[in-house]
Amino acid sequence: MSTTEQRRKAPAGERVADWADGRLGIYSLAKANMRKIFPDHWSFMLGEVCLYSFLIIILTGVYLTLFFHPSMEEVVYHGSYVPLQGVRVSEAFNSTMHISFDVRGGLLIRQIHHWAALVFLAGMFVHMMRVFFTGAFRKPREINWLFGFLLFVLGVFTGFTGYSLPDDLLSGTGVRFTEGAILSVPVVGTYISMFLFGGEFPGADIVPRFYSIHILLLPGIMLGLVVAHLILVIYHKHTQFPGPGRTEKNVVGMPLLPVYMAKAGGFFFLVFGVIAAVAALATINPIWDFGPYRPDHVSTGAQPDWYMGFAEGLVRVMPGWEINVAGHTLVLGVFIPIVIFPLVLIAIGIYPFIESWVTGDKREHHLLDRPRNAPTRTAFGAAWIAEYFVLLIGGGNDLWATHFHLSINSITWFVRIAFFVVPVLVFIATKRVCLGLQRRDRDKVLHGRETGIIKRLPHGEFIEVHEPLSQDQLHTLTAHEQPRPLELEPEVDENGVARKAGAGQKLRVKLSRGFYGEGSQIPKPTAEEYQEITSGHGHH
């Protein structure tokens, strides 16, 4: 039987698959990639939480666009919510109320959308911290770190434009806050404000413009970054924690199909179910309580979503400094925070390149670090998280004051001082903890694990019995590298010609000593030390 006759007698589904494969090359593509090996560790699920919550945002957002009207034209509310009947509101507020009270399942979908956005950004934050603390951003994954960083930043702005769309009093207060920050920019601030709002605040164009940005521009860019991020994960292969049989040149784990895909599919529905349950049980952004936005009103206890707390805290605790230059008033109390905020973001984005330059490490890394084995990096990360939470307190200083019966001025001054003091203390404490854990690992390698069993020797001495570690455990505790700090080149080269180190090179060497110098790592036990202890000549 010829090949043509065999194809004719094949099932219809097989013929369709053969036709598609001949034009798209699906089979060869799937064969090459569907058996990719992925390591298994609970922390890798953080990235999946981000991906699945992003998909949930897209799905629920499409549903909401069917009923939302992005217009600031005033109408009289005649919906189901009686307390607001007869009140003049914008079309955007009116349609959001219609979604919440009159569309079947509208309020649930709206709350799932909002909660999924919060989970997405929280997942991104924790996922990036996992990548940071384990050194997964190192070569060749610096670009992927930038993609993840941009996803987080764009997610922040997408969330801001999204919760501003209902045109309620809470979101309107946030937009007015943003307008004040824009106006503080010297020279061009007023022009940017007029362009953004289409005239004097609040203008008539802000909701339609935010709507276009929220549903088209930012999600489109984010979707492209997600695809690029996943492509690079597959291309570079996934990082893995050190262990027996794991090297920089292999990946130990399960294949993508069918094992990983089955687990990932189940995890997607688990994430969706948890977000839906939270949305059904916990009300978020009840705009009917706040009412429509009016420029002469402000909502009491107005707070942004948590991811804007850093910027909010900077502005709230900054002293109200103003200076006059050439007849123009510069509001430094607002301008300085909005300069610090992007500078901090830029520092986070380029950190992989900074560490690579400081340490001189240009090698590829596919094995992850245990955070304790990189004390300086871990201390930096902990200091940054502490700084973030300090400013979250500043961003909600009024709520802290009312809920705990404290003076708002005392809270503000606490945040101002803690802004400089707390990160330094957390850095020192974290580094000492990491070094302590390294000492503990060293003792475990040399002496084994404490069992709590006390024995009395024939001559009367009491000792605790230590259980030797397995080879797997010994490998995990000793597999990490301990790089040496960079050194300045000799002042005279081999030909006797004097050479002078530049300021940049001197700075690099000093920073390198901070990363790997004395007091930044505990030496690993050598093979000779281990043999001496285990042979019975050492002391427990």
Coordinates of C-alpha atoms in Angstrom, one line a residue, residues 55-428:
L55 CA -4.3 35.0 32.8
I56 CA -7.2 35.5 35.3
I57 CA -6.8 39.3 35.0
I58 CA -7.0 39.0 31.2
L59 CA -10.1 36.7 31.3
T60 CA -12.1 38.7 33.8
G61 CA -11.0 42.0 32.2
V62 CA -12.4 41.0 28.8
Y63 CA -15.8 40.3 30.5
L64 CA -15.8 43.7 32.3
T65 CA -15.1 45.6 29.1
L66 CA -18.4 44.4 27.7
F67 CA -20.3 46.5 30.3
F68 CA -18.0 49.4 31.2
H69 CA -18.4 52.8 29.6
P70 CA -15.2 54.9 29.8
S71 CA -16.8 58.3 29.8
M72 CA -16.8 61.2 32.2
E73 CA -20.1 62.6 30.8
E74 CA -22.5 63.2 33.7
V75 CA -25.7 61.2 34.1
V76 CA -28.2 60.7 36.9
Y77 CA -27.9 57.4 38.7
H78 CA -31.2 55.3 38.6
G79 CA -29.7 51.8 39.4
S80 CA -30.5 49.3 42.1
Y81 CA -28.4 50.9 44.9
V82 CA -31.1 53.1 46.5
P83 CA -28.8 55.4 48.6
L84 CA -27.3 56.9 45.4
Q85 CA -30.4 57.1 43.3
G86 CA -30.9 60.6 41.9
V87 CA -27.2 61.6 42.4
R88 CA -25.3 63.0 39.4
V89 CA -22.4 60.7 38.5
S90 CA -20.1 60.1 35.6
E91 CA -20.9 57.5 33.0
A92 CA -17.9 55.5 34.2
F93 CA -19.1 55.4 37.8
N94 CA -22.7 54.6 36.6
S95 CA -21.5 51.6 34.5
T96 CA -19.4 50.3 37.3
M97 CA -22.4 50.4 39.7
H98 CA -24.4 48.6 36.9
I99 CA -21.7 45.9 36.8
S100 CA -21.7 45.6 40.6
F101 CA -25.5 45.4 41.2
D102 CA -27.3 44.6 37.9
V103 CA -25.1 42.4 35.8
R104 CA -25.3 38.7 36.7
G105 CA -22.0 37.8 38.4
G106 CA -20.7 41.2 37.7
L107 CA -19.6 42.1 41.2
L108 CA -17.8 38.7 41.6
I109 CA -16.0 39.1 38.3
R110 CA -15.0 42.6 39.2
Q111 CA -13.7 41.5 42.6
I112 CA -11.8 38.5 41.1
H113 CA -10.2 41.0 38.6
H114 CA -9.1 43.3 41.4
W115 CA -7.9 40.5 43.8
A116 CA -6.0 38.8 40.9
A117 CA -4.2 42.0 40.2
L118 CA -3.1 42.2 43.9
V119 CA -2.0 38.6 43.8
F120 CA -0.2 39.1 40.6
L121 CA 1.9 42.0 42.0
A122 CA 2.4 40.2 45.3
G123 CA 3.5 37.1 43.5
M124 CA 5.9 39.2 41.3
F125 CA 7.4 40.8 44.4
V126 CA 8.0 37.4 46.1
H127 CA 9.1 35.7 42.9
M128 CA 11.7 38.4 42.2
M129 CA 12.9 38.2 45.8
R130 CA 13.4 34.4 45.3
V131 CA 15.3 35.1 42.2
F132 CA 17.4 37.7 43.9
F133 CA 18.3 35.8 47.1
T134 CA 19.2 32.6 45.1
G135 CA 21.3 34.5 42.5
A136 CA 19.1 33.2 39.6
F137 CA 19.6 36.6 37.9
R138 CA 23.2 35.9 37.1
K139 CA 24.6 35.3 33.5
P140 CA 22.9 34.3 31.2
R141 CA 19.6 35.5 32.8
E142 CA 20.2 39.2 33.3
I143 CA 17.8 40.0 30.4
N144 CA 15.1 37.8 31.9
W145 CA 15.6 39.7 35.2
L146 CA 14.9 42.9 33.3
F147 CA 11.8 41.4 31.7
G148 CA 10.5 40.4 35.2
F149 CA 11.4 43.8 36.6
L150 CA 9.5 45.6 33.7
L151 CA 6.5 43.3 34.3
F152 CA 6.4 44.3 37.9
V153 CA 6.7 48.1 37.1
L154 CA 4.1 47.9 34.3
G155 CA 1.9 45.9 36.6
V156 CA 2.0 48.7 39.1
F157 CA 1.0 51.3 36.5
T158 CA -1.7 49.0 35.1
G159 CA -3.1 48.6 38.5
F160 CA -3.1 52.3 39.1
T161 CA -4.9 53.1 35.8
G162 CA -7.4 50.2 36.5
Y163 CA -8.5 51.3 40.0
S164 CA -8.9 54.8 38.7
L165 CA -11.4 53.9 36.0
P166 CA -14.6 53.7 38.2
D167 CA -14.2 57.5 38.9
D168 CA -15.2 57.1 42.6
L169 CA -14.0 59.3 45.4
L170 CA -11.2 56.9 46.5
S171 CA -9.6 56.5 43.1
G172 CA -10.2 60.2 42.3
T173 CA -8.2 61.1 45.4
G174 CA -5.4 58.9 44.1
V175 CA -5.5 60.6 40.7
R176 CA -5.4 64.0 42.4
F177 CA -2.4 62.9 44.3
T178 CA -0.8 61.9 41.0
E179 CA -1.7 65.3 39.5
G180 CA 0.0 67.1 42.5
A181 CA 3.2 65.0 41.9
I182 CA 3.2 65.9 38.2
L183 CA 2.8 69.6 39.0
S184 CA 5.9 69.5 41.2
V185 CA 8.1 68.7 38.2
P186 CA 9.9 72.0 37.4
V187 CA 9.2 73.8 34.1
V188 CA 7.3 71.0 32.4
G189 CA 4.9 69.8 35.2
T190 CA 2.0 72.1 34.2
Y191 CA 2.3 71.1 30.6
I192 CA 2.3 67.4 31.4
S193 CA -0.7 67.8 33.6
M194 CA -2.7 69.8 31.0
F195 CA -1.8 67.2 28.3
L196 CA -2.7 64.2 30.5
F197 CA -6.0 65.6 31.8
G198 CA -7.1 67.4 28.7
G199 CA -7.3 70.7 30.6
E200 CA -7.6 71.8 34.2
F201 CA -7.9 68.9 36.7
P202 CA -9.9 66.7 36.6
G203 CA -10.6 67.5 32.9
A204 CA -12.9 65.4 30.8
D205 CA -10.4 62.9 29.2
I206 CA -8.6 61.2 32.0
V207 CA -10.9 58.1 32.2
P208 CA -11.0 57.4 28.4
R209 CA -7.3 57.8 28.3
F210 CA -6.6 55.6 31.3
Y211 CA -9.1 53.1 29.8
S212 CA -7.1 52.8 26.5
I213 CA -3.8 52.5 28.5
H214 CA -5.3 50.0 30.9
I215 CA -6.9 47.6 28.4
L216 CA -4.6 48.0 25.3
L217 CA -1.2 49.6 25.7
L218 CA 0.1 48.2 29.1
P219 CA -1.5 44.7 28.8
G220 CA -0.1 44.3 25.3
I221 CA 3.4 45.2 26.4
M222 CA 3.1 42.9 29.4
L223 CA 1.8 40.0 27.3
G224 CA 4.8 40.4 25.0
L225 CA 7.2 40.4 28.0
V226 CA 5.5 37.3 29.5
V227 CA 6.0 35.4 26.2
A228 CA 9.6 36.6 25.9
H229 CA 10.2 35.7 29.6
L230 CA 8.9 32.1 29.1
I231 CA 10.9 31.7 25.8
L232 CA 14.1 32.6 27.6
V233 CA 13.3 30.3 30.5
I234 CA 13.0 27.4 28.0
Y235 CA 16.0 28.5 26.0
H236 CA 18.3 28.9 29.0
K237 CA 16.8 25.9 30.9
H238 CA 15.5 26.3 34.4
T239 CA 17.9 27.0 37.3
Q240 CA 18.1 24.4 40.1
F241 CA 19.3 24.1 43.7
P242 CA 22.6 22.3 44.2
G243 CA 22.5 18.6 45.0
P244 CA 23.9 15.2 44.1
G245 CA 24.1 14.8 40.3
R246 CA 23.3 18.4 39.6
T247 CA 25.9 20.5 37.8
E248 CA 26.1 23.7 35.8
K249 CA 25.6 21.6 32.6
N250 CA 22.6 19.5 33.3
V251 CA 19.0 19.7 34.7
V252 CA 17.5 17.1 37.0
G253 CA 13.7 17.0 37.1
M254 CA 10.6 16.0 35.4
P255 CA 9.6 16.4 31.7
L256 CA 7.3 19.2 30.6
L257 CA 4.9 16.7 29.1
P258 CA 3.0 15.0 30.6
V259 CA 4.2 15.3 34.2
Y260 CA 4.8 19.0 34.5
M261 CA 1.8 20.1 32.4
A262 CA -0.5 17.9 34.5
K263 CA 0.8 19.5 37.7
A264 CA 0.7 23.0 36.2
G265 CA -2.9 22.5 35.0
G266 CA -4.1 21.5 38.4
F267 CA -2.2 24.3 40.0
F268 CA -3.9 26.8 37.7
F269 CA -7.4 25.8 38.8
L270 CA -6.2 25.8 42.4
V271 CA -4.9 29.4 42.1
F272 CA -8.2 30.4 40.3
G273 CA -10.2 28.8 43.0
V274 CA -8.4 30.5 45.8
I275 CA -8.7 33.9 44.2
A276 CA -12.4 33.4 43.5
A277 CA -13.0 32.3 47.1
V278 CA -11.2 35.4 48.4
A279 CA -13.2 37.6 46.0
A280 CA -16.5 36.0 47.1
L281 CA -15.7 36.4 50.8
A282 CA -13.8 39.7 51.1
T283 CA -15.1 42.9 49.6
I284 CA -12.6 45.1 47.9
N285 CA -13.1 48.6 46.5
P286 CA -16.8 49.1 47.4
I287 CA -17.3 52.3 45.3
W288 CA -20.9 52.6 46.5
D289 CA -19.5 53.4 50.0
F290 CA -17.2 56.1 48.6
G291 CA -19.6 57.7 46.1
P292 CA -18.7 59.5 42.9
Y293 CA -15.6 61.7 42.6
R294 CA -16.0 65.4 43.2
P295 CA -13.0 67.8 43.2
D296 CA -14.1 69.5 46.3
H297 CA -14.4 66.2 48.3
V298 CA -11.8 63.8 49.6
S299 CA -12.4 60.3 51.0
T300 CA -11.4 59.7 54.7
G301 CA -8.7 57.1 55.2
A302 CA -7.9 57.1 51.5
Q303 CA -5.2 54.4 50.8
P304 CA -3.8 53.1 47.6
D305 CA -3.3 49.4 46.9
W306 CA -0.2 48.0 48.7
Y307 CA 2.1 48.2 45.7
M308 CA 1.8 52.0 45.7
G309 CA 2.6 52.3 49.4
F310 CA 6.3 52.9 48.8
A311 CA 5.7 56.0 46.7
E312 CA 2.8 57.2 49.0
G313 CA 5.0 56.8 52.0
L314 CA 7.8 58.8 50.5
V315 CA 5.5 61.8 49.8
R316 CA 3.7 61.6 53.2
V317 CA 6.8 61.6 55.4
M318 CA 8.8 64.1 53.3
P319 CA 9.0 67.6 55.0
G320 CA 7.0 70.2 53.1
W321 CA 10.1 72.0 51.7
E322 CA 9.6 74.7 49.1
I323 CA 12.2 77.0 47.5
N324 CA 11.8 79.9 45.1
V325 CA 14.0 80.1 42.0
A326 CA 13.7 82.9 39.5
G327 CA 10.2 83.6 40.6
H328 CA 9.1 79.9 40.4
T329 CA 8.2 77.8 43.4
L330 CA 9.7 74.4 43.6
V331 CA 7.8 72.0 45.8
L332 CA 10.7 69.8 47.0
G333 CA 8.5 68.0 49.4
V334 CA 6.9 66.3 46.5
F335 CA 9.5 66.5 43.8
I336 CA 12.3 64.8 45.8
P337 CA 10.2 61.7 46.5
I338 CA 9.2 61.3 42.8
V339 CA 12.9 61.5 41.9
I340 CA 13.9 58.9 44.5
F341 CA 11.2 56.4 43.5
P342 CA 12.4 55.9 39.9
L343 CA 16.0 55.9 41.0
V344 CA 15.2 53.0 43.4
L345 CA 13.5 51.2 40.6
I346 CA 16.4 51.7 38.2
A347 CA 18.8 50.4 40.9
I348 CA 16.7 47.2 41.2
G349 CA 16.6 46.7 37.5
I350 CA 20.3 47.0 36.9
Y351 CA 21.5 45.2 40.0
P352 CA 22.6 42.0 38.1
F353 CA 25.0 44.1 36.1
I354 CA 26.2 45.9 39.2
E355 CA 27.0 42.6 41.0
S356 CA 28.7 41.2 37.9
W357 CA 30.9 44.3 37.6
V358 CA 31.8 44.3 41.4
T359 CA 32.6 40.6 41.6
G360 CA 34.2 40.3 38.2
D361 CA 32.1 37.1 37.7
K362 CA 31.4 36.6 34.0
R363 CA 30.7 32.9 34.1
E364 CA 27.3 31.2 33.3
H365 CA 25.4 30.1 36.4
H366 CA 22.7 27.5 36.4
L367 CA 23.0 26.3 40.0
L368 CA 21.3 28.5 42.6
D369 CA 22.9 29.9 45.7
R370 CA 21.6 29.2 49.2
P371 CA 21.0 32.7 50.6
R372 CA 23.2 32.1 53.6
N373 CA 26.2 31.5 51.3
A374 CA 25.9 35.0 49.8
P375 CA 25.6 37.1 53.0
T376 CA 26.2 40.5 51.5
R377 CA 23.6 40.0 48.7
T378 CA 21.1 38.5 51.1
A379 CA 21.7 41.4 53.5
F380 CA 21.0 43.9 50.7
G381 CA 17.8 42.2 49.8
A382 CA 16.6 42.1 53.4
A383 CA 17.5 45.8 53.9
W384 CA 15.4 46.7 50.8
I385 CA 12.4 44.7 52.0
A386 CA 12.7 46.5 55.4
E387 CA 12.8 49.9 53.7
Y388 CA 9.7 49.0 51.7
F389 CA 7.8 48.1 54.9
V390 CA 8.9 51.2 56.7
L391 CA 7.5 53.3 53.8
L392 CA 4.3 51.2 53.8
I393 CA 3.9 52.4 57.4
G394 CA 4.4 56.0 56.2
G395 CA 1.9 55.5 53.4
G396 CA -0.8 54.5 55.9
N397 CA 0.3 56.8 58.8
D398 CA -3.3 58.0 59.3
L399 CA -4.6 54.5 59.7
W400 CA -1.9 53.5 62.1
A401 CA -2.7 56.6 64.1
T402 CA -6.4 55.9 64.3
H403 CA -6.3 52.2 64.8
F404 CA -3.5 52.2 67.5
H405 CA -4.4 55.5 69.1
L406 CA -1.0 57.0 68.2
S407 CA 0.1 60.5 67.3
I408 CA 0.3 60.9 63.5
N409 CA 3.3 63.3 64.0
S410 CA 5.1 60.6 66.0
I411 CA 4.5 58.0 63.3
T412 CA 5.8 60.4 60.6
W413 CA 8.9 61.2 62.6
F414 CA 9.4 57.5 63.3
V415 CA 9.3 56.7 59.5
R416 CA 11.7 59.6 58.7
I417 CA 14.3 58.2 61.1
A418 CA 13.6 54.6 60.3
F419 CA 14.0 55.3 56.6
F420 CA 17.8 55.8 57.3
V421 CA 18.3 53.6 60.3
V422 CA 16.3 50.4 59.8
P423 CA 17.9 49.3 56.5
V424 CA 21.3 49.6 58.1
L425 CA 20.4 47.6 61.2
V426 CA 18.6 44.9 59.1
F427 CA 21.7 44.7 56.8
I428 CA 24.0 44.1 59.7

